[in-house]
Coordinates of N, CA and C in Angstrom, one line a residue:
X1 N 0.8 -1.2 -0.1 CA 0.2 0.5 0.3 C 0.7 1.4 0.1
X2 N 1.9 1.2 0.9 CA 2.7 2.7 0.5 C 3.5 2.6 -0.7
X3 N 3.7 1.7 -1.6 CA 4.2 1.8 -3.0 C 3.3 2.4 -3.4
X4 N 2.5 2.6 -3.8 CA 0.9 3.2 -4.1 C 1.2 4.6 -3.7
X5 N 0.9 4.7 -3.0 CA 0.7 6.3 -2.2 C 1.1 7.0 -2.8
X6 N 2.7 7.7 -3.1 CA 2.9 9.3 -3.5 C 1.8 8.8 -4.9
X7 N 2.2 8.1 -6.2 CA 1.7 8.5 -7.6 C -0.1 8.4 -7.1
X8 N -0.5 7.7 -6.4 CA -2.3 8.3 -6.0 C -2.4 9.8 -5.7
X9 N -1.2 9.6 -4.7 CA -1.3 11.4 -4.2 C -1.4 12.4 -4.9
X10 N -0.5 12.4 -6.0 CA -0.3 13.2 -7.1 C -1.2 13.0 -7.9
X11 N -2.0 12.1 -8.9 CA -2.8 12.1 -9.1 C -4.0 12.8 -8.9
X12 N -4.6 12.8 -7.2 CA -5.4 13.4 -7.0 C -5.5 14.8 -6.5
X13 N -3.8 15.4 -6.3 CA -3.4 17.1 -6.5 C -3.6 17.5 -7.2
X14 N -3.6 16.6 -8.9 CA -3.8 16.8 -10.1 C -5.1 17.4 -10.4
X15 N -5.7 16.5 -10.1 CA -7.4 16.5 -10.9 C -7.7 17.8 -10.2
X16 N -7.3 17.7 -8.5 CA -8.4 18.5 -7.8 C -8.1 20.1 -8.3
X17 N -6.0 20.3 -8.3 CA -6.4 21.6 -8.9 C -6.6 22.3 -9.9
X18 N -7.2 21.3 -10.9 CA -8.3 21.9 -12.0 C -9.5 22.7 -11.9
X19 N -10.2 22.6 -10.6 CA -11.2 22.8 -10.2 C -11.3 23.7 -9.2
X20 N -10.3 23.7 -8.7 CA -10.8 25.1 -7.9 C -11.7 26.6 -7.9
X21 N -11.6 26.9 -9.2 CA -12.7 27.9 -9.2 C -14.2 27.5 -9.6
X22 N -14.2 26.3 -9.3 CA -16.0 26.4 -9.8 C -16.1 25.9 -10.4
X23 N -15.4 25.1 -12.0 CA -15.2 24.8 -12.8 C -14.1 24.9 -13.8
X24 N -13.9 24.9 -15.2 CA -12.7 25.0 -16.1 C -12.5 26.4 -15.6
X25 N -10.7 26.4 -15.5 CA -9.8 27.2 -15.2 C -10.0 28.7 -16.6
X26 N -9.9 28.2 -17.8 CA -10.2 29.2 -18.6 C -11.6 28.8 -18.8
X27 N -12.4 29.8 -19.1 CA -14.0 30.2 -20.1 C -13.8 30.9 -21.4
X28 N -14.6 30.8 -22.2 CA -15.0 32.2 -22.8 C -15.8 33.1 -22.5
X29 N -15.3 34.6 -22.3 CA -16.3 35.4 -21.8 C -17.0 35.7 -23.8
X30 N -18.1 35.7 -23.1 CA -19.1 36.4 -23.8 C -18.5 38.1 -24.0
X31 N -19.0 38.5 -25.6 CA -18.5 39.7 -25.4 C -19.8 40.7 -25.1
X32 N -19.4 41.5 -24.1 CA -20.4 42.7 -24.3 C -21.9 43.3 -25.0
X33 N -21.2 42.9 -26.5 CA -22.1 43.8 -27.2 C -23.2 42.6 -27.5
X34 N -23.3 41.6 -27.2 CA -24.0 40.8 -27.7 C -24.9 40.3 -26.1
X35 N -25.8 41.3 -25.9 CA -26.6 41.6 -24.6 C -28.2 40.5 -25.0
X36 N -29.0 40.3 -24.6 CA -30.1 39.8 -24.7 C -30.7 40.8 -25.1
X37 N -32.0 41.4 -26.2 CA -32.3 41.8 -26.6 C -33.9 42.1 -26.4
X38 N -35.0 43.1 -26.3 CA -36.1 42.5 -26.1 C -37.2 42.0 -27.6
X39 N -37.8 41.2 -26.9 CA -38.4 40.3 -28.1 C -37.2 39.2 -29.1
X40 N -36.1 39.4 -28.2 CA -35.2 38.5 -29.6 C -35.5 37.4 -29.7
X41 N -36.2 36.8 -28.9 CA -36.6 35.2 -28.6 C -37.8 34.7 -29.1
X42 N -39.2 35.8 -29.7 CA -40.5 35.9 -30.0 C -40.0 35.2 -31.6
X43 N -40.8 34.4 -32.3 CA -40.9 34.0 -33.0 C -41.3 34.9 -34.2
X44 N -40.2 34.8 -35.5 CA -41.0 36.2 -35.9 C -41.3 35.8 -37.1
X45 N -42.7 36.7 -37.9 CA -44.0 36.0 -38.6 C -43.0 36.6 -40.1
X46 N -43.7 35.9 -41.1 CA -43.0 36.9 -42.4 C -43.4 37.9 -42.9
X47 N -43.2 38.8 -44.0 CA -43.6 40.0 -43.9 C -45.1 39.5 -45.1
X48 N -45.8 40.6 -44.7 CA -47.3 40.5 -45.7 C -47.1 41.2 -46.6
X49 N -47.7 40.2 -47.3 CA -47.5 40.9 -48.7 C -48.9 41.8 -49.5
X50 N -48.6 42.6 -50.2 CA -49.1 43.1 -50.8 C -50.1 42.6 -51.5
X51 N -51.6 42.6 -51.7 CA -52.5 42.1 -52.5 C -52.8 42.9 -53.9
X52 N -52.7 42.5 -54.7 CA -53.1 43.4 -55.9 C -54.3 44.0 -56.2
X53 N -55.5 43.1 -55.0 CA -56.7 43.1 -55.6 C -57.4 43.7 -54.5
X54 N -56.5 44.3 -53.7 CA -56.8 45.1 -52.1 C -58.0 46.3 -52.8
X55 N -57.6 47.3 -53.6 CA -58.1 47.9 -53.9 C -59.2 47.9 -54.7
X56 N -60.1 47.1 -55.0 CA -61.5 46.4 -55.6 C -62.0 46.0 -54.4
X57 N -63.5 46.6 -54.8 CA -64.7 46.7 -53.9 C -65.6 45.0 -54.1
X58 N -66.3 44.8 -52.7 CA -66.6 43.9 -52.7 C -67.5 43.8 -53.9
X59 N -68.3 43.4 -54.4 CA -70.3 42.7 -55.6 C -70.9 43.4 -54.3
X60 N -71.7 44.5 -54.4 CA -72.9 44.7 -53.7 C -74.0 44.5 -54.3
X61 N -75.0 43.5 -53.4 CA -76.5 43.3 -54.1 C -77.1 44.2 -53.8
X62 N -77.1 45.8 -53.5 CA -77.7 46.7 -53.7 C -76.8 47.9 -54.1
X63 N -77.8 48.8 -55.3 CA -77.4 49.8 -56.0 C -76.6 50.8 -54.8
X64 N -75.3 51.5 -55.6 CA -74.8 52.8 -54.9 C -75.1 53.5 -54.7
X65 N -75.0 54.6 -54.1 CA -75.4 55.6 -53.8 C -75.2 56.7 -55.1
X66 N -74.2 56.4 -56.0 CA -74.0 57.2 -56.8 C -74.8 56.7 -58.3
X67 N -75.4 55.4 -58.2 CA -76.2 54.8 -59.3 C -77.4 55.7 -60.1
X68 N -77.7 56.0 -60.8 CA -79.3 56.8 -61.4 C -79.8 55.6 -61.6
X69 N -81.3 55.6 -61.4 CA -82.4 55.1 -62.2 C -82.0 55.0 -63.8
X70 N -82.8 54.3 -64.1 CA -83.2 54.2 -65.4 C -84.1 55.0 -66.0
X71 N -84.3 55.4 -66.8 CA -85.3 56.8 -67.0 C -85.6 56.6 -68.2
X72 N -87.5 57.0 -68.2 CA -87.9 56.9 -70.1 C -88.4 55.5 -70.0
X73 N -89.0 54.6 -69.3 CA -89.3 53.8 -69.6 C -90.8 53.9 -69.4
X74 N -91.3 53.6 -70.5 CA -93.0 53.6 -70.3 C -93.9 52.4 -70.7
X75 N -95.5 52.3 -69.8 CA -95.9 51.3 -70.2 C -97.4 51.9 -70.3
X76 N -97.8 50.9 -71.3 CA -98.9 50.5 -72.0 C -100.3 51.2 -71.2
X77 N -99.7 49.7 -70.3 CA -100.7 48.8 -69.0 C -101.7 49.9 -68.2
X78 N -103.2 49.3 -68.5 CA -103.9 50.1 -67.5 C -104.7 49.6 -66.6
X79 N -103.8 49.9 -65.1 CA -103.6 48.9 -64.4 C -104.8 49.3 -63.2
X80 N -105.4 50.8 -63.7 CA -106.7 50.7 -62.7 C -107.7 49.9 -63.2
X81 N -107.6 49.4 -64.7 CA -108.8 48.7 -65.3 C -108.3 47.0 -65.3
X82 N -107.3 46.8 -65.3 CA -106.7 45.0 -65.0 C -107.4 44.8 -63.4
X83 N -106.6 45.4 -62.8 CA -107.1 45.4 -61.3 C -108.5 45.4 -61.1
X84 N -109.2 46.2 -61.8 CA -111.0 46.4 -61.8 C -111.3 44.9 -62.1
X85 N -110.9 44.2 -63.2 CA -111.3 43.2 -64.1 C -110.8 42.1 -63.0
X86 N -110.0 42.1 -62.6 CA -109.3 41.1 -61.7 C -110.5 41.1 -60.5
X87 N -110.8 42.1 -59.9 CA -111.2 41.7 -58.9 C -112.8 41.5 -59.0
X88 N -113.6 41.7 -60.5 CA -115.1 41.4 -60.6 C -114.8 39.3 -60.9
X89 N -113.7 38.9 -61.7 CA -113.9 37.8 -61.9 C -112.8 36.9 -61.0
X90 N -112.7 37.6 -60.0 CA -111.5 36.7 -58.6 C -112.8 36.0 -57.6
X91 N -112.3 35.0 -57.6 CA -112.7 34.0 -56.7 C -113.2 35.1 -55.1
X92 N -114.4 34.8 -53.9 CA -114.2 35.9 -52.9 C -113.4 34.7 -51.9
X93 N -112.8 35.1 -51.4 CA -111.9 34.6 -49.8 C -112.3 34.3 -48.8
X94 N -112.3 32.8 -49.0 CA -113.1 32.3 -47.7 C -112.7 32.8 -45.9
X95 N -113.4 32.9 -45.6 CA -113.3 33.4 -44.0 C -112.3 32.6 -43.5
X96 N -111.3 32.6 -43.0 CA -110.6 31.2 -42.0 C -111.3 30.8 -41.1
X97 N -111.8 29.3 -41.0 CA -113.1 29.3 -39.8 C -112.4 29.4 -38.3
X98 N -113.2 30.0 -37.6 CA -112.5 30.4 -35.7 C -113.4 29.3 -35.3
X99 N -112.7 29.7 -33.9 CA -113.9 29.3 -32.3 C -113.5 30.0 -31.7
X100 N -115.1 30.3 -31.1 CA -114.9 31.5 -30.4 C -115.1 30.4 -28.6
X101 N -114.5 30.6 -27.5 CA -115.1 29.7 -26.1 C -115.4 30.6 -25.3
X102 N -115.7 32.1 -25.1 CA -115.9 33.0 -24.1 C -117.3 33.5 -24.2
X103 N -117.3 34.4 -23.7 CA -118.4 35.7 -23.8 C -118.4 36.7 -24.5
X104 N -117.0 36.6 -24.3 CA -116.1 37.6 -24.3 C -115.3 37.9 -25.6
X105 N -115.7 36.8 -26.4 CA -115.6 36.9 -28.4 C -114.0 36.2 -28.0
X106 N -113.2 35.6 -27.3 CA -111.9 35.1 -27.9 C -111.8 33.9 -28.4
X107 N -111.4 34.1 -29.4 CA -111.0 33.1 -30.9 C -110.1 32.6 -30.9
X108 N -109.8 32.1 -31.6 CA -108.4 31.3 -31.9 C -108.8 30.1 -33.4
X109 N -107.8 29.9 -34.2 CA -108.1 29.5 -35.3 C -108.1 27.4 -35.3
X110 N -109.3 27.7 -35.9 CA -110.2 26.3 -35.3 C -109.1 25.0 -36.0
X111 N -108.2 25.2 -37.7 CA -107.5 24.6 -37.8 C -106.8 23.8 -37.4
X112 N -105.9 25.0 -36.8 CA -104.8 24.2 -35.4 C -104.6 24.1 -34.6
X113 N -105.9 23.9 -33.8 CA -106.4 23.9 -32.2 C -106.4 22.6 -32.1
X114 N -106.8 21.4 -32.9 CA -107.2 19.9 -32.7 C -107.9 19.4 -32.7
X115 N -109.5 20.5 -32.9 CA -110.5 19.8 -33.3 C -111.0 19.5 -34.4
X116 N -110.5 19.3 -35.2 CA -110.6 19.6 -36.5 C -109.9 17.8 -36.6
X117 N -110.9 17.0 -37.5 CA -110.3 15.7 -37.3 C -109.7 15.2 -38.3
X118 N -108.3 15.9 -38.5 CA -107.6 15.8 -39.9 C -106.6 14.7 -39.8
X119 N -106.9 13.9 -38.9 CA -105.1 12.6 -38.9 C -106.6 11.6 -39.6
X120 N -108.3 11.6 -39.3 CA -108.6 9.9 -39.1 C -108.7 10.5 -41.1
X121 N -108.5 11.3 -42.0 CA -108.5 11.2 -43.2 C -107.4 11.1 -43.8
X122 N -106.3 10.8 -43.0 CA -104.8 10.2 -44.1 C -104.8 9.2 -44.8
X123 N -104.2 8.4 -45.7 CA -104.2 7.1 -46.6 C -104.3 6.4 -45.6
X124 N -102.9 6.3 -45.2 CA -102.5 5.5 -44.0 C -103.2 5.7 -42.5
X125 N -103.9 6.3 -42.4 CA -104.8 5.6 -40.8 C -105.4 4.4 -40.9
X126 N -105.2 3.8 -39.6 CA -105.9 2.8 -39.7 C -104.8 1.6 -40.4
X127 N -104.1 1.3 -41.0 CA -103.4 0.8 -41.7 C -102.0 0.5 -40.6
X128 N -101.6 -1.0 -40.4 CA -100.6 -1.4 -39.4 C -99.5 -0.8 -40.0
X129 N -98.5 -0.3 -39.0 CA -97.0 0.2 -39.4 C -96.5 -1.1 -40.0
X130 N -95.4 -0.9 -40.6 CA -94.0 -1.6 -41.6 C -93.3 -2.1 -39.8
X131 N -93.4 -1.8 -38.9 CA -92.4 -1.9 -38.3 C -93.2 -3.1 -37.3
X132 N -94.2 -3.0 -37.5 CA -95.0 -4.0 -36.5 C -95.1 -5.4 -37.3
X133 N -95.6 -4.3 -38.6 CA -95.5 -6.5 -39.5 C -94.2 -6.7 -39.3
X134 N -93.4 -6.0 -39.5 CA -92.0 -6.5 -39.6 C -91.4 -7.6 -37.8
X135 N -91.7 -6.6 -36.7 CA -92.0 -7.4 -35.4 C -92.7 -8.6 -35.6
X136 N -93.5 -8.7 -35.6 CA -94.7 -9.9 -36.2 C -94.4 -11.0 -36.6
X137 N -93.6 -10.9 -38.0 CA -93.4 -12.0 -38.4 C -91.9 -12.4 -37.8
X138 N -90.9 -11.6 -37.5 CA -89.8 -11.9 -36.4 C -90.6 -13.2 -35.0
X139 N -91.2 -12.8 -34.7 CA -91.9 -13.3 -33.1 C -92.5 -14.9 -34.1
X140 N -93.4 -14.3 -35.1 CA -94.0 -16.1 -35.6 C -92.3 -17.3 -36.4
X141 N -91.4 -16.3 -36.9 CA -90.5 -17.1 -36.9 C -89.6 -17.4 -36.3
X142 N -89.6 -17.0 -34.7 CA -89.0 -17.3 -34.0 C -89.8 -18.7 -33.0
X143 N -91.4 -18.6 -32.9 CA -92.0 -19.5 -32.5 C -91.7 -20.7 -33.5
X144 N -91.9 -20.2 -34.9 CA -91.7 -21.8 -35.7 C -90.4 -22.4 -35.2
X145 N -89.5 -21.2 -34.9 CA -87.9 -22.3 -34.9 C -87.9 -22.5 -33.6
X146 N -88.5 -22.2 -32.4 CA -88.7 -23.2 -30.8 C -89.9 -24.3 -31.6
X147 N -91.1 -24.6 -32.1 CA -91.7 -25.6 -32.4 C -90.9 -26.8 -32.9
X148 N -89.5 -26.4 -33.9 CA -89.1 -27.2 -34.6 C -88.4 -27.6 -33.5
X149 N -87.3 -27.4 -32.7 CA -86.2 -27.2 -32.5 C -87.3 -28.4 -31.0
X150 N -88.4 -28.3 -30.8 CA -89.3 -28.8 -29.1 C -89.6 -30.2 -29.9
X151 N -89.8 -30.2 -31.2 CA -90.6 -31.3 -31.9 C -88.9 -32.4 -31.9
X152 N -88.1 -32.0 -33.0 CA -86.6 -32.3 -32.5 C -86.4 -33.6 -31.6
X153 N -86.4 -32.3 -30.1 CA -86.5 -33.1 -28.9 C -86.9 -34.2 -28.5
X154 N -88.7 -34.2 -29.1 CA -89.5 -35.0 -28.5 C -89.0 -36.3 -29.3
X155 N -88.1 -36.7 -30.4 CA -88.1 -37.3 -31.6 C -86.6 -38.0 -30.8
X156 N -86.0 -37.1 -30.3 CA -84.5 -37.7 -29.5 C -85.0 -38.6 -28.6
X157 N -85.9 -38.0 -27.8 CA -86.1 -39.3 -26.2 C -87.2 -40.6 -27.0
X158 N -87.4 -40.1 -28.1 CA -88.6 -41.5 -28.7 C -89.6 -42.0 -27.0
X159 N -90.3 -41.0 -27.0 CA -91.1 -41.3 -25.9 C -92.1 -42.8 -26.8
X160 N -92.4 -43.8 -25.6 CA -93.2 -44.8 -26.1 C -95.2 -45.3 -25.5
X161 N -95.7 -45.6 -26.2 CA -97.4 -45.5 -25.2 C -97.4 -46.5 -24.3
X162 N -97.8 -46.5 -23.2 CA -97.8 -48.1 -22.2 C -99.4 -48.8 -22.7
X163 N -99.1 -49.6 -22.8 CA -100.2 -50.7 -23.3 C -101.4 -50.3 -22.3
X164 N -102.2 -50.7 -23.0 CA -103.6 -50.9 -22.0 C -103.3 -52.0 -21.2
X165 N -102.9 -53.2 -21.4 CA -102.8 -54.5 -20.5 C -102.0 -54.3 -19.5
X166 N -101.3 -53.5 -19.9 CA -100.1 -52.7 -18.5 C -100.2 -52.3 -17.5
X167 N -101.4 -51.1 -18.0 CA -102.1 -49.8 -17.7 C -102.5 -50.5 -16.8
X168 N -103.9 -51.4 -16.4 CA -104.7 -52.4 -16.0 C -104.2 -53.4 -14.7
X169 N -102.8 -53.5 -15.2 CA -102.1 -54.8 -14.0 C -101.5 -53.3 -13.4
X170 N -100.7 -51.9 -14.1 CA -100.2 -50.9 -12.7 C -101.0 -50.6 -12.0
X171 N -102.5 -51.0 -12.5 CA -103.7 -49.6 -12.0 C -104.4 -50.7 -10.8
X172 N -103.8 -52.1 -11.4 CA -104.1 -53.0 -10.3 C -103.2 -53.3 -9.1
X173 N -102.4 -53.1 -9.7 CA -100.7 -53.2 -8.4 C -101.2 -52.0 -7.4
X174 N -101.5 -50.8 -7.9 CA -101.4 -49.9 -7.1 C -102.5 -49.8 -5.8
X175 N -103.6 -50.4 -6.8 CA -105.0 -50.4 -5.3 C -104.2 -51.7 -4.6
X176 N -103.8 -53.1 -5.0 CA -103.5 -53.6 -4.2 C -102.4 -53.3 -2.7
X177 N -102.2 -52.5 -3.4 CA -100.9 -52.0 -2.3 C -101.6 -50.9 -1.3
X178 N -102.6 -50.1 -2.3 CA -103.6 -49.4 -1.2 C -103.9 -50.0 0.0
X179 N -104.3 -51.2 -0.3 CA -105.5 -52.4 0.5 C -104.5 -52.4 1.7
X180 N -103.7 -52.8 1.4 CA -102.6 -53.2 2.2 C -101.8 -52.3 2.9
X181 N -101.8 -51.7 2.7 CA -101.4 -50.6 3.6 C -101.9 -49.5 4.5
X182 N -103.9 -49.6 3.9 CA -104.4 -49.4 4.5 C -104.9 -50.3 5.7
X183 N -104.6 -51.4 5.2 CA -105.1 -52.4 6.5 C -103.8 -52.4 7.6
X184 N -103.1 -51.9 6.9 CA -101.5 -51.8 8.1 C -101.9 -51.3 9.0
X185 N -102.9 -49.6 8.5 CA -103.1 -48.2 9.0 C -104.4 -48.5 9.8
X186 N -105.3 -49.5 9.4 CA -106.3 -50.0 10.4 C -106.2 -50.1 11.3
X187 N -105.1 -51.2 11.6 CA -104.1 -52.3 12.9 C -103.6 -51.4 13.8
X188 N -103.6 -50.1 13.4 CA -103.3 -49.5 14.6 C -103.7 -48.8 15.9
X189 N -103.0 -48.7 17.5 CA -103.3 -48.5 18.4 C -104.5 -47.6 18.2
X190 N -104.9 -47.3 19.0 CA -106.1 -45.8 19.3 C -105.3 -44.5 20.0
X191 N -104.4 -45.3 20.9 CA -103.7 -44.8 22.0 C -102.4 -44.5 21.5
X192 N -101.9 -44.0 20.4 CA -100.8 -43.1 20.2 C -99.4 -42.7 21.2
X193 N -99.1 -43.6 22.1 CA -98.1 -42.6 22.9 C -97.2 -42.5 23.2
X194 N -96.2 -42.5 21.7 CA -94.8 -43.4 22.0 C -94.1 -42.7 20.6
X195 N -93.4 -42.2 20.4 CA -92.9 -41.6 19.4 C -92.2 -42.6 17.9
X196 N -92.3 -43.4 18.2 CA -91.9 -44.5 16.9 C -93.3 -45.0 16.6
X197 N -94.5 -44.8 17.7 CA -95.7 -45.1 16.6 C -96.4 -44.1 16.1
X198 N -96.2 -42.6 16.4 CA -96.3 -41.6 15.5 C -95.6 -41.2 14.3
X199 N -94.4 -41.7 14.2 CA -94.2 -41.6 12.7 C -94.1 -43.0 12.4
X200 N -95.1 -44.1 12.5 CA -94.9 -45.0 11.6 C -96.5 -44.5 11.1
X201 N -97.3 -43.9 12.0 CA -98.4 -43.6 11.5 C -98.5 -42.2 10.0
X202 N -97.5 -41.4 10.6 CA -97.4 -41.0 9.5 C -96.4 -41.6 8.1
X203 N -95.7 -42.3 8.3 CA -95.3 -42.7 7.3 C -96.6 -43.7 6.3
X204 N -97.4 -44.0 6.7 CA -98.7 -44.9 6.0 C -99.1 -44.1 5.9
X205 N -99.5 -42.8 6.7 CA -100.2 -41.3 5.8 C -99.8 -41.4 4.6
X206 N -98.2 -41.5 4.7 CA -97.7 -40.6 3.1 C -98.0 -41.8 2.0
X207 N -97.8 -42.5 2.5 CA -97.7 -43.6 1.5 C -99.3 -43.7 0.8
X208 N -100.6 -43.2 1.8 CA -101.4 -43.9 1.3 C -101.7 -42.7 0.3
X209 N -101.6 -41.3 0.7 CA -101.5 -40.2 0.1 C -100.5 -40.5 -1.4
X210 N -99.8 -40.6 -1.5 CA -98.7 -40.8 -2.8 C -99.7 -42.0 -3.7
X211 N -100.2 -43.0 -3.1 CA -100.9 -44.1 -4.2 C -102.4 -43.8 -4.6
X212 N -102.9 -42.5 -3.5 CA -104.6 -42.2 -4.1 C -103.5 -41.4 -4.9
X213 N -103.2 -40.8 -4.6 CA -102.6 -40.1 -6.3 C -101.9 -40.1 -7.4
X214 N -101.0 -41.6 -7.7 CA -100.9 -42.2 -8.5 C -102.4 -43.1 -9.4
X215 N -102.9 -43.4 -8.6 CA -104.0 -44.2 -9.0 C -104.9 -43.2 -9.6
X216 N -105.4 -42.0 -8.5 CA -106.6 -40.8 -9.6 C -105.2 -40.7 -10.9
X217 N -103.9 -40.1 -11.1 CA -103.8 -39.9 -12.4 C -103.6 -40.5 -13.5
X218 N -103.4 -42.5 -12.8 CA -103.9 -43.7 -13.9 C -105.0 -43.7 -14.2
X219 N -106.1 -43.1 -13.8 CA -107.8 -43.4 -14.2 C -107.9 -42.4 -15.0
X220 N -107.4 -40.9 -14.4 CA -107.6 -40.4 -15.7 C -107.1 -39.9 -16.6
X221 N -106.4 -40.6 -17.0 CA -105.4 -40.5 -18.5 C -105.2 -41.8 -19.1
X222 N -106.1 -41.9 -20.0 CA -106.4 -42.9 -20.8 C -104.9 -43.6 -21.2
X223 N -104.3 -42.2 -21.9 CA -103.1 -42.9 -23.1 C -102.2 -41.8 -21.9
X224 N -100.9 -43.4 -22.3 CA -99.8 -42.6 -21.1 C -98.7 -43.1 -21.7
X225 N -97.3 -42.1 -21.8 CA -95.8 -42.4 -22.4 C -95.3 -42.6 -21.3
X226 N -94.4 -42.9 -22.0 CA -93.4 -43.6 -20.9 C -91.5 -43.2 -21.8
X227 N -90.8 -42.5 -21.5 CA -89.5 -42.6 -22.1 C -89.1 -43.3 -21.9
X228 N -88.2 -43.5 -22.8 CA -86.9 -44.8 -23.4 C -85.8 -44.2 -22.6
X229 N -85.4 -45.1 -21.9 CA -84.0 -44.5 -21.0 C -82.8 -45.2 -21.7

């Protein structure tokens, strides 16, 4: 470490001496004539060109003050006679229909009041609008698509009809089961004082209710369909 100490010290002193003035020792000093002037940093616009047609005035839609009307034009038309003939041959002006709603004579135009049935005289009065027809067609198309998909689903599950013999056999078996459960129900004791007896009674009652429901359904519907598993 002592061997490399003198060169390191010399290098540190050499670099440190250059920055004793808080920056480089030699700095280019600006010229006093190149000072910042007012508006020197603002953008400069190009010079405006003089238009050649600037002296031309725009075209006016009204006559000028110095213009003179054309004089000397004469017409041989007798306007008094023409107006008299037009008044005699012209159709009389129809009075505007009005409505009076108060005793003081307050009146208003009848045509714009909404009391005249003008809407019912239109050509399209009572005709179904186009958007309603389009909506009805879309609903009908959607219903047909739903029915087709439902029919396809029923065809897939392929339900079969229960034959009459099997229906009678099923009905007889349900009635037989009902008789057996009912006989068990009648053999119950009058005094049911234990939890097990109460639960057994409720079980028999639920079985009787379910069997009665099944018997009623089979007797009510003569045709029964069964889905293939």
